[in-house]
Coordinates of C-alpha atoms and ligand atoms in Angstrom, one line a residue:
M1 CA 0.0 0.0 0.0
K2 CA 1.0 3.6 -0.5
I3 CA 1.0 5.5 2.8
L4 CA 1.6 9.2 3.5
I5 CA 2.8 10.2 6.9
T6 CA 2.7 13.9 7.6
G7 CA 5.2 14.8 10.3
G8 CA 6.9 11.5 9.6
A9 CA 10.3 12.8 10.7
G10 CA 8.9 13.5 14.1
F11 CA 9.1 11.3 17.2
V12 CA 5.9 9.2 16.7
G13 CA 5.7 9.6 12.9
S14 CA 9.2 8.2 12.4
H15 CA 8.5 5.1 14.5
L16 CA 5.4 4.6 12.4
A17 CA 7.4 4.9 9.2
D18 CA 9.8 2.2 10.5
K19 CA 7.0 -0.2 11.2
L20 CA 5.2 0.4 7.9
I21 CA 8.4 0.1 5.8
G22 CA 9.0 -3.2 7.7
Q23 CA 5.6 -4.4 6.5
G24 CA 6.5 -3.7 2.9
H25 CA 4.5 -0.5 2.3
E26 CA 5.6 2.4 0.2
I27 CA 6.1 5.4 2.5
T28 CA 6.1 9.1 1.8
V29 CA 7.0 11.4 4.6
I30 CA 6.3 15.1 4.4
D31 CA 7.9 17.1 7.2
D32 CA 9.1 20.7 7.5
L33 CA 11.6 19.7 10.1
S34 CA 10.2 22.3 12.5
T35 CA 10.0 19.9 15.4
G36 CA 10.8 16.8 13.5
R37 CA 14.5 15.8 13.0
Y38 CA 16.2 14.5 9.9
Q39 CA 18.2 12.1 12.1
N40 CA 14.9 10.3 12.9
V41 CA 14.5 9.1 9.3
E42 CA 18.1 9.2 8.0
H43 CA 18.4 5.4 8.2
L44 CA 15.4 5.1 5.9
E45 CA 16.8 7.3 3.1
G46 CA 17.9 5.2 0.1
H47 CA 15.3 2.5 1.0
E48 CA 13.4 1.7 -2.3
N49 CA 10.1 2.2 -0.5
F50 CA 10.9 5.4 1.2
R51 CA 10.6 9.0 0.1
L52 CA 11.2 12.1 2.2
I53 CA 9.8 15.5 1.2
I54 CA 10.8 18.4 3.2
D55 CA 7.9 20.8 3.0
T56 CA 4.9 22.0 5.0
V57 CA 1.4 20.5 5.1
L58 CA 0.2 24.0 4.4
N59 CA 1.5 23.6 0.8
D60 CA -1.9 22.9 -0.7
K61 CA -0.8 22.1 -4.2
L62 CA 1.8 19.5 -3.0
M63 CA -0.6 18.0 -0.5
E64 CA -3.3 17.5 -3.1
E65 CA -0.8 15.6 -5.3
L66 CA 0.4 13.5 -2.4
I67 CA -3.0 12.6 -1.0
R68 CA -4.4 11.9 -4.5
E69 CA -1.8 9.2 -5.1
T70 CA -1.9 7.5 -1.6
D71 CA -4.0 4.8 0.0
R72 CA -3.7 6.0 3.7
V73 CA -2.8 9.2 5.5
F74 CA -1.4 9.4 9.0
H75 CA -1.6 13.1 9.8
M76 CA 1.1 13.2 12.5
A77 CA 2.3 16.7 11.7
S78 CA 1.6 19.0 14.6
A79 CA 3.1 21.5 17.0
V80 CA 4.1 19.6 20.1
G81 CA 5.2 20.1 23.7
V82 CA 4.0 22.4 26.4
R83 CA 7.1 24.5 26.2
L84 CA 6.6 25.3 22.5
I85 CA 2.9 25.9 23.1
M86 CA 3.6 28.5 25.8
E87 CA 6.4 30.2 23.8
R88 CA 4.8 30.1 20.3
P89 CA 1.0 30.2 20.8
V90 CA 0.2 31.7 17.4
K91 CA 2.2 29.1 15.5
T92 CA 0.7 26.3 17.6
I93 CA -2.9 27.2 16.8
E94 CA -2.2 27.9 13.1
T95 CA -0.2 24.8 12.3
I96 CA -2.6 22.5 14.1
F97 CA -5.8 23.7 12.7
R98 CA -4.8 24.9 9.2
G99 CA -2.8 21.7 8.6
T100 CA -5.6 19.4 9.6
D101 CA -8.0 21.4 7.5
V102 CA -5.8 21.0 4.4
V103 CA -5.3 17.2 5.0
L104 CA -9.0 16.5 5.7
G105 CA -10.2 18.6 2.8
F106 CA -8.1 16.6 0.3
C107 CA -8.8 13.2 2.0
S108 CA -12.5 14.0 1.6
R109 CA -12.1 15.0 -2.1
Y110 CA -10.2 11.8 -2.9
R111 CA -12.0 9.5 -0.4
K112 CA -8.8 8.4 1.5
R113 CA -8.6 6.8 4.9
V114 CA -7.0 9.2 7.3
L115 CA -6.0 9.1 11.0
V116 CA -6.0 12.4 12.9
P117 CA -4.2 12.3 16.2
S118 CA -5.5 14.4 19.1
T119 CA -4.3 14.5 22.6
S120 CA -5.3 13.7 26.2
E121 CA -4.8 17.5 26.8
V122 CA -8.4 17.9 25.5
Y123 CA -9.7 16.4 28.7
G124 CA -8.2 19.4 30.4
K125 CA -9.0 19.7 34.1
G126 CA -11.6 17.0 34.0
A127 CA -11.6 15.1 37.3
S128 CA -13.5 11.9 36.5
V129 CA -10.6 9.5 36.3
P130 CA -10.1 7.5 34.1
F131 CA -11.0 9.7 31.1
R132 CA -13.5 8.2 28.7
E133 CA -14.0 9.3 25.2
E134 CA -17.5 10.5 25.8
D135 CA -16.6 12.6 28.8
D136 CA -17.1 16.4 28.9
L137 CA -14.0 18.4 28.2
L138 CA -13.0 21.0 30.7
T139 CA -10.3 23.4 29.6
G140 CA -9.4 26.7 31.3
S141 CA -9.8 30.3 30.3
T142 CA -8.3 31.8 27.1
D143 CA -5.7 33.8 28.9
K144 CA -4.0 30.6 30.0
H145 CA -2.1 29.8 26.8
R146 CA -1.6 26.1 27.5
W147 CA -5.3 25.5 26.7
A148 CA -4.8 26.8 23.1
Y149 CA -3.3 23.4 22.3
A150 CA -6.3 21.5 23.7
C151 CA -8.7 23.8 21.9
A152 CA -7.0 23.6 18.6
K153 CA -6.9 19.8 18.8
T154 CA -10.6 19.8 19.9
L155 CA -11.4 21.8 16.8
D156 CA -9.5 19.2 14.7
E157 CA -11.7 16.5 16.3
F158 CA -14.8 18.4 15.4
L159 CA -13.7 18.9 11.9
A160 CA -12.8 15.2 11.4
L161 CA -16.2 14.1 12.9
A162 CA -18.0 16.7 10.7
H163 CA -16.4 15.2 7.6
W164 CA -17.5 11.8 8.8
K165 CA -21.0 13.0 9.5
E166 CA -21.5 14.9 6.2
T167 CA -19.8 12.6 3.7
R168 CA -18.7 9.5 5.6
L169 CA -15.0 10.3 5.2
P170 CA -13.2 7.3 6.6
V171 CA -11.5 9.1 9.4
V172 CA -10.5 8.0 12.9
V173 CA -9.4 10.3 15.7
V174 CA -7.1 9.1 18.4
R175 CA -6.3 10.8 21.7
L176 CA -2.7 10.1 22.6
F177 CA -1.8 10.1 26.3
N178 CA 1.8 11.1 27.1
T179 CA 3.6 9.1 24.4
V180 CA 7.2 8.7 25.1
G181 CA 10.2 6.6 24.0
P182 CA 13.4 6.9 22.0
R183 CA 13.8 9.9 19.6
Q184 CA 11.6 12.2 21.7
T185 CA 13.6 15.3 22.5
G186 CA 13.3 17.1 25.8
Q187 CA 13.6 20.4 23.9
Y188 CA 9.9 21.1 24.1
G189 CA 9.5 20.4 27.8
M190 CA 8.6 16.7 27.8
V191 CA 9.4 15.2 31.2
V192 CA 10.7 11.7 30.4
P193 CA 13.6 12.6 28.1
N194 CA 14.4 15.6 30.4
F195 CA 14.6 13.5 33.5
V196 CA 16.5 10.6 31.9
K197 CA 19.0 12.8 30.2
S198 CA 19.6 14.9 33.4
A199 CA 20.0 11.7 35.4
I200 CA 22.6 10.3 33.0
K201 CA 24.5 13.5 33.0
G202 CA 24.5 13.8 36.8
E203 CA 22.5 17.1 36.6
P204 CA 19.6 18.0 38.8
L205 CA 16.1 16.8 37.8
T206 CA 13.7 19.7 37.9
V207 CA 10.2 18.8 39.2
H208 CA 7.5 21.4 38.6
G209 CA 5.3 22.1 41.6
D210 CA 5.3 19.5 44.4
G211 CA 5.6 16.5 42.1
N212 CA 2.4 14.9 43.2
Q213 CA 0.8 15.5 39.8
S214 CA 0.6 12.2 37.9
R215 CA 0.7 11.0 34.3
C216 CA 0.4 7.7 32.5
F217 CA 3.2 7.2 29.9
G218 CA 2.7 5.1 26.8
H219 CA 5.7 3.6 25.0
V220 CA 5.7 4.8 21.4
L221 CA 6.0 1.2 20.1
D222 CA 2.7 0.3 21.8
I223 CA 1.1 3.5 20.5
I224 CA 2.0 2.8 16.9
E225 CA 0.4 -0.7 17.2
G226 CA -2.8 1.1 18.1
L227 CA -2.5 3.6 15.2
T228 CA -2.0 1.0 12.6
A229 CA -4.8 -1.2 14.0
V230 CA -7.5 1.5 14.1
I231 CA -6.9 2.9 10.6
E232 CA -7.5 -0.6 9.2
N233 CA -10.8 -1.2 11.0
P234 CA -13.9 0.4 9.5
D235 CA -15.6 0.1 12.9
C236 CA -13.2 2.9 14.0
F237 CA -14.3 5.4 11.4
G238 CA -16.1 8.4 12.8
Q239 CA -14.8 7.4 16.3
V240 CA -12.6 9.1 18.9
I241 CA -10.3 6.5 20.6
N242 CA -7.9 6.9 23.6
L243 CA -4.5 5.3 23.2
G244 CA -1.9 5.1 25.9
N245 CA -1.1 3.1 28.9
A246 CA -3.1 3.2 32.2
E247 CA -0.1 2.7 34.5
E248 CA -0.1 5.9 36.6
V249 CA 3.0 7.5 38.2
S250 CA 3.6 10.7 40.1
I251 CA 6.2 13.0 38.6
R252 CA 8.1 12.8 41.9
S253 CA 8.3 9.0 41.7
L254 CA 9.2 9.2 38.0
A255 CA 12.2 11.4 39.0
E256 CA 13.2 8.9 41.7
K257 CA 12.8 6.0 39.2
A258 CA 14.9 7.7 36.5
I259 CA 17.7 8.3 39.1
A260 CA 17.6 4.8 40.5
M261 CA 17.4 3.0 37.1
T262 CA 20.3 5.0 35.6
G263 CA 22.5 4.6 38.7
S264 CA 22.7 8.4 38.9
D265 CA 23.5 10.5 41.9
S266 CA 21.6 13.5 40.6
E267 CA 19.5 15.5 43.0
I268 CA 15.8 16.4 42.6
R269 CA 15.0 20.1 42.6
Y270 CA 11.5 21.5 43.0
I271 CA 10.6 24.7 41.2
P272 CA 7.3 26.6 40.9
Y273 CA 5.4 26.3 37.6
E274 CA 5.7 30.0 36.9
E275 CA 9.5 29.6 36.9
A276 CA 9.2 26.8 34.3
Y277 CA 6.6 28.2 32.0
G278 CA 6.1 31.9 33.0
E279 CA 2.7 33.4 33.9
G280 CA -0.5 32.0 32.7
F281 CA 0.1 28.4 33.2
E282 CA -2.2 25.7 34.7
D283 CA -1.3 22.1 35.1
M284 CA -3.6 19.1 35.6
Q285 CA -3.2 16.8 38.6
R286 CA -4.1 13.5 37.1
R287 CA -4.5 12.1 33.6
V288 CA -5.5 8.5 33.2
P289 CA -6.9 6.9 30.1
S290 CA -9.7 4.5 29.9
L291 CA -8.5 2.0 27.2
D292 CA -11.8 0.1 27.1
K293 CA -12.8 1.4 23.7
A294 CA -9.5 0.7 22.0
K295 CA -9.5 -2.8 23.5
R296 CA -13.1 -3.4 22.4
L297 CA -12.5 -2.1 18.8
V298 CA -9.1 -3.4 18.0
G299 CA -7.9 -5.5 21.0
Y300 CA -5.4 -2.8 22.0
Q301 CA -3.3 -3.9 24.9
P302 CA -0.1 -2.0 25.7
T303 CA 2.7 -4.4 26.8
R304 CA 5.6 -2.1 27.6
T305 CA 6.1 -0.8 31.2
L306 CA 7.5 2.4 32.6
E307 CA 10.7 0.5 33.3
D308 CA 10.9 -0.5 29.6
I309 CA 10.4 3.2 28.7
I310 CA 13.1 4.5 31.0
N311 CA 15.5 1.8 29.8
D312 CA 14.9 2.4 26.1
V313 CA 15.2 6.2 26.5
A314 CA 18.4 5.8 28.6
D315 CA 19.9 3.5 25.9
Q316 CA 19.2 6.2 23.3
F317 CA 20.9 8.9 25.3
H318 CA 23.9 6.6 26.0
R319 CA 24.2 6.0 22.3
E320 CA 24.0 9.7 21.5
I321 CA 26.5 10.6 24.1
K322 CA 28.9 7.9 22.7
A323 CA 28.4 9.2 19.2
E324 CA 29.1 12.8 20.3
A325 CA 32.2 11.7 22.1
A326 CA 33.4 9.9 19.0
M327 CA 32.9 13.0 16.8
A328 CA 34.8 15.2 19.3
Ligands
UDP401 N1 7.5 18.3 34.3 C1 8.4 18.4 35.3 N2 9.7 18.7 34.9 C2 10.1 18.8 33.6 C3 9.2 18.6 32.6 C4 7.8 18.4 33.0 O1 8.1 18.3 36.5 O2 11.3 18.9 33.4 C5 6.1 18.1 34.7 C6 5.0 18.9 34.0 O3 4.8 20.2 34.7 C7 3.8 18.0 34.1 C8 4.4 16.6 33.9 O4 5.8 16.7 34.3 O5 3.2 18.1 35.3 C9 4.3 16.1 32.5 O6 4.9 17.1 31.6 P1 5.0 16.9 30.1 O7 5.4 18.2 29.5 O8 5.9 15.8 29.8 O9 3.6 16.4 29.6 P2 2.1 17.1 29.8 O10 2.2 18.2 30.7 O11 1.7 17.4 28.4 O12 1.4 16.0 30.4

């Protein structure tokens, strides 16, 4: 099959490209390398079934060509990371919503299967844990920029479901819960790469707030199993489906685990949220997915633990540090 992955040089998109190439599909990646990295797909260049196009999904003419000739679209291109969202709110809103509009418009015109990733951020400050797909969404006020990300993704969801309602576009929306693993950079604020890297370097791990807030981290390799399963199942069209892992951990214990598992003697530092993200920031205390729907529809069952995640991320940083040392 011919498969188009927008944002395919990004963290999740590049793992997806690896898996689909391994299955014998012809993959086209379009990525503007804004948050994606060439290194994530460098090993695929030269493969007969792989093509990388460095351009933006906002290039209508190109997107029309690419979508017309493909069988599936994974629209992974997006602004990512709380830090980026706080620092570049205009770009965040524009790239998320305009990009999805372009992709869904052409998928609708040419009747192509498409997957639109959303995020657990859309549940916002909801307190009925675990979060189910049909729950109300509770974001904060518009002067708290963090929520722009959730709202832009919510609008993506509405648009996808509107296309399904009006013309039965075969589209599926997935809400990803804190996806982590090798290739994710800590540059945009994500906690796991930041903690593991700091622990390995013997630098302090910076916990925001008191560290009692919790998250559930999903290994990227589990997540892509879910992504490839839902796009192939027509029962998933017109549906919103949570994907992640339900194992919950506080940020404080995550820091302790990262230190213990890497044999580090780093200390843990606690800083207020304002110091990390500036004014206008609100965090959520807990965020746990209900995975019942994914399980029911496609038998989704994550198999990798938080320990697997920390080990895999640590291995990646060790390799990078070694490679840097060899270059020096
Ligand atoms: N966090 C932290 N230290 C860091 C980065 C993040 O304590 O260096 C916290 C952050 O405030 C949040 C949690 O870890 O409570 C998860 O943050 P991340 O940005 O990875 O994901 P999200 O906030 O989107 O769940």
